Short mmCIF file of C-alpha atoms in Angstrom, two decimals:
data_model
loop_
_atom_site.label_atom_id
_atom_site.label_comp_id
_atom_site.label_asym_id
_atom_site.label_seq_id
_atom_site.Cartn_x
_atom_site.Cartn_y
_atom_site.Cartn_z
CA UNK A 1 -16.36 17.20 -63.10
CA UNK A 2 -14.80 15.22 -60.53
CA UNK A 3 -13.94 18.21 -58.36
CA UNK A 4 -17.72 18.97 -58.63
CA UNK A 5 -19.04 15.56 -57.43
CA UNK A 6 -16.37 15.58 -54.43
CA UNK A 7 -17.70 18.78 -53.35
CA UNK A 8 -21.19 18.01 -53.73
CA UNK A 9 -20.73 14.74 -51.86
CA UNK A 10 -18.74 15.70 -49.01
CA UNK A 11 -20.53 19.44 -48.22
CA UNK A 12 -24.22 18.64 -49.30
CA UNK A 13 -24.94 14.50 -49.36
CA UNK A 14 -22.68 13.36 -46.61
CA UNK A 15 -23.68 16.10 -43.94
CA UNK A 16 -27.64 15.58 -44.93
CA UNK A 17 -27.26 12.20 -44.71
CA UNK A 18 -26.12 12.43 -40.83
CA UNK A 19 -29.24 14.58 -39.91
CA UNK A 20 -31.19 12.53 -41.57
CA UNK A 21 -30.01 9.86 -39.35
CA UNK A 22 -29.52 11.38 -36.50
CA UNK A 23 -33.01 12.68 -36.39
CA UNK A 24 -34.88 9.30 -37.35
CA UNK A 25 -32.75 8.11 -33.96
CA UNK A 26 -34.11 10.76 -32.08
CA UNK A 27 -37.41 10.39 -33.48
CA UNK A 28 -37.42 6.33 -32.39
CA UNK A 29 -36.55 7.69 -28.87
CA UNK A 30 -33.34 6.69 -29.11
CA UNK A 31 -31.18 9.45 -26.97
CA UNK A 32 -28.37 10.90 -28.68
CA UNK A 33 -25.04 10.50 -27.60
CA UNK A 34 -22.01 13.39 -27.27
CA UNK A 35 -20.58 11.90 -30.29
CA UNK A 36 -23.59 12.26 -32.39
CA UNK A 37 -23.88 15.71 -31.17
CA UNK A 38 -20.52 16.86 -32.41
CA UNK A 39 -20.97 14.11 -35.93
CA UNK A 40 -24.47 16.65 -36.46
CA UNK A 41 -22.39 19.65 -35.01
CA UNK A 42 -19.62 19.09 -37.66
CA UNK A 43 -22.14 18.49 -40.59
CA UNK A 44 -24.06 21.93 -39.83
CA UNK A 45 -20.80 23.12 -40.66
CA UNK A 46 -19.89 21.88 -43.53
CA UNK A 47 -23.06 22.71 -45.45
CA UNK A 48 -22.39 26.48 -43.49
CA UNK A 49 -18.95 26.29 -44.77
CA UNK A 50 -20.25 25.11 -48.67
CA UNK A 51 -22.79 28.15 -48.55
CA UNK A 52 -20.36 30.51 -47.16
CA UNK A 53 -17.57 29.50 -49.68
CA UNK A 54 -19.65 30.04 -52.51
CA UNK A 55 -21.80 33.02 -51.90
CA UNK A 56 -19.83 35.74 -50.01
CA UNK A 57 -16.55 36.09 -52.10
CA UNK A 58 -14.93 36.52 -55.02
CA UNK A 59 -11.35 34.71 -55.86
CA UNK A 60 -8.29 35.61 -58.06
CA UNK A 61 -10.04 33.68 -60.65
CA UNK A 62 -12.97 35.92 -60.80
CA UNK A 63 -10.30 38.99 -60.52
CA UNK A 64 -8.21 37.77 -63.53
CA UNK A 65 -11.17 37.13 -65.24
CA UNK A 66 -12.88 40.58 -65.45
CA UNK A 67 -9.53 42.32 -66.42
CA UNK A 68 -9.35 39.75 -69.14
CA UNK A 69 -12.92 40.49 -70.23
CA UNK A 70 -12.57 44.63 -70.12
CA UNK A 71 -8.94 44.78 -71.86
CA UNK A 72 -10.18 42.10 -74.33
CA UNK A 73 -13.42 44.56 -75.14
CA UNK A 74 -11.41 47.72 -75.06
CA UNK A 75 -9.50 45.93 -77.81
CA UNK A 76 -11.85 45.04 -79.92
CA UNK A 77 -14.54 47.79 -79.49
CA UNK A 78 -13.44 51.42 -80.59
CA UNK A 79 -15.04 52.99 -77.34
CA UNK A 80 -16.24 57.13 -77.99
CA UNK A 81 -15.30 57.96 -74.54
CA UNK A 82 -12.17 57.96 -72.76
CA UNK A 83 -12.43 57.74 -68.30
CA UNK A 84 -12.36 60.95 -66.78
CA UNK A 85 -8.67 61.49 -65.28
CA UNK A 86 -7.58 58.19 -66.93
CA UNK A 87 -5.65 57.06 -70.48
CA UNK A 88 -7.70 54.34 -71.43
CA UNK A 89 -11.59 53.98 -72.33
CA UNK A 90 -14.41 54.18 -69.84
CA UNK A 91 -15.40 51.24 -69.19
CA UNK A 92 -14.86 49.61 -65.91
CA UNK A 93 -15.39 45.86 -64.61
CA UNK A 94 -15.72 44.64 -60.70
CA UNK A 95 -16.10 40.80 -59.66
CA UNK A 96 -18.82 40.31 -57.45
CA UNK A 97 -19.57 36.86 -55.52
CA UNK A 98 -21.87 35.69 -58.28
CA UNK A 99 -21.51 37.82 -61.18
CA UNK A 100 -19.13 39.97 -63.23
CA UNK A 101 -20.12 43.11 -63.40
CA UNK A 102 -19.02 45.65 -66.32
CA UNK A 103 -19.90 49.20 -66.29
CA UNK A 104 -19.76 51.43 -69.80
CA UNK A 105 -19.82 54.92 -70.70
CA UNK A 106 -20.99 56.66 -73.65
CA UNK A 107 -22.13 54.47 -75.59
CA UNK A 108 -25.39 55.77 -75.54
CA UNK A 109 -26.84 54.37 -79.22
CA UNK A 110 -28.78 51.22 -79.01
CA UNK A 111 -27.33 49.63 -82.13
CA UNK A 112 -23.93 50.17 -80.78
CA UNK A 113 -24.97 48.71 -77.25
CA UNK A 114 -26.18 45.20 -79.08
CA UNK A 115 -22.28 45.41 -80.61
CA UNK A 116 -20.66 45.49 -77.07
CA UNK A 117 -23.09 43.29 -75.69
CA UNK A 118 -22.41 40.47 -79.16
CA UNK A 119 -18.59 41.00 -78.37
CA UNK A 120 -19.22 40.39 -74.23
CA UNK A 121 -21.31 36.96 -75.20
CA UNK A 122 -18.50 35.39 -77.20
CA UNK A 123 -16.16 36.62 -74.42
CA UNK A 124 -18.26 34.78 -72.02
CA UNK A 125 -17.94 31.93 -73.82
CA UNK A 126 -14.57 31.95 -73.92
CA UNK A 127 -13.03 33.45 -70.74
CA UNK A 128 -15.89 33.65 -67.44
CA UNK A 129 -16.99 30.72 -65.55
CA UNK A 130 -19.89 33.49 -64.02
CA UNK A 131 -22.38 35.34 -65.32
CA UNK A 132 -22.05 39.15 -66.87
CA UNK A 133 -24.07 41.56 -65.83
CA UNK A 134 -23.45 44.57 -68.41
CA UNK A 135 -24.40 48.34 -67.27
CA UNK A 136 -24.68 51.10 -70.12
CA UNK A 137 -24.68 54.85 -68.39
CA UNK A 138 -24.59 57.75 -69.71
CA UNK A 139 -21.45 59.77 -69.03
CA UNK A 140 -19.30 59.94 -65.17
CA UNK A 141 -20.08 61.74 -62.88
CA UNK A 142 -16.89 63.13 -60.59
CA UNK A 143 -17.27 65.70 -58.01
CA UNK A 144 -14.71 68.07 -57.00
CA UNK A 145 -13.73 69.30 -53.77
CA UNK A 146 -11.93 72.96 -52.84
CA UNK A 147 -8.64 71.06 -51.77
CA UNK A 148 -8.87 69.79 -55.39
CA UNK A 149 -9.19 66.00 -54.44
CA UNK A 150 -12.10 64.39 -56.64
CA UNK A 151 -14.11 61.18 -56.52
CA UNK A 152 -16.50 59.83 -58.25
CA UNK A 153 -20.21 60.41 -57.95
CA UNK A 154 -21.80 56.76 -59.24
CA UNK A 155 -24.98 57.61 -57.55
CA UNK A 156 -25.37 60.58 -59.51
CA UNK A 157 -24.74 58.78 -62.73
CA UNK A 158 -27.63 57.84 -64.88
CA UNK A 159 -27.90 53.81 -66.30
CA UNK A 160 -29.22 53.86 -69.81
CA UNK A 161 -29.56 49.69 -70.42
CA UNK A 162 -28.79 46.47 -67.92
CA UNK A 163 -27.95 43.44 -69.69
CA UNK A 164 -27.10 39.88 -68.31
CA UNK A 165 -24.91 37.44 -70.18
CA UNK A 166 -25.66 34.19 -69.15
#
């Protein structure tokens, strides 16, 4: 909580504060100075700094997190499908900047979708500091080439139910 108010006040309060200033100066006629060019210069950048911190990248955290959240599910969910050209279930998570995202195949049932998505809730609870965003698709889609290398085809794939898990 502390952390929180540091950061607010030092990347948001302080640095609004100084153009706030700086432009009721300007706007008195007062002429700036080179020092209260760079003191405005150097709070521009922090707020760009806060904003580009927070929205453009994920961290270790968020990383850890989402492999917590998918082995922790493939434990206790007995998943129909196993991954194409993989040992273990198919069902896939990613951190993003401002979500976790967690992709699932073949569960395809509704009833069985609200039983992942009651299992995902009280792991949010418990493990992620962001949001879930849950994505239920039908089946993978891989495509094969003639030197017998593969990838997958997500764009071909079709989404069956989107859930977010606030």
């Amino acid at each position: 909580m502390v952390q929180a108010l540091l950061v607010i006040l030092v990347y948001v309060v302080f640095p609004i504060s100084i153009l706030v200033w700086a432009y009721l100066r300007y706007k008195h006629g007062i002429k700036p100075h080179m020092a209260e060019y760079a003191l405005v210069a150097f709070a521009i950048s922090m707020m760009l700094l806060l904003a580009f911190s927070s929205n453009w990248g994920t961290s270790d955290q968020d990383q850890r997190d989402v492999r917590q959240i998918v082995d922790t599910l493939i434990e206790r969910y007995d998943f129909p499908v196993q991954g194409k050209f993989q040992e273990h279930p198919a069902v896939m998570g990613e951190a993003q900047p401002r979500r976790l995202a967690i992709t699932i195949y073949g569960v395809i049932e509704r009833e069985e979708q609200d039983k992942v998505l009651e299992v995902l809730r009280k792991l949010r609870r418990q493990v992620a500091g962001k949001a879930i965003v849950v994505r239920f698709m039908r089946e993978e889609v891989w495509e094969e080439a003639e030197d017998g290398s593969r990838q997958p085809r997500r764009d071909r794939e079709e989404m069956m139910r989107k859930a977010r898990i606030e």
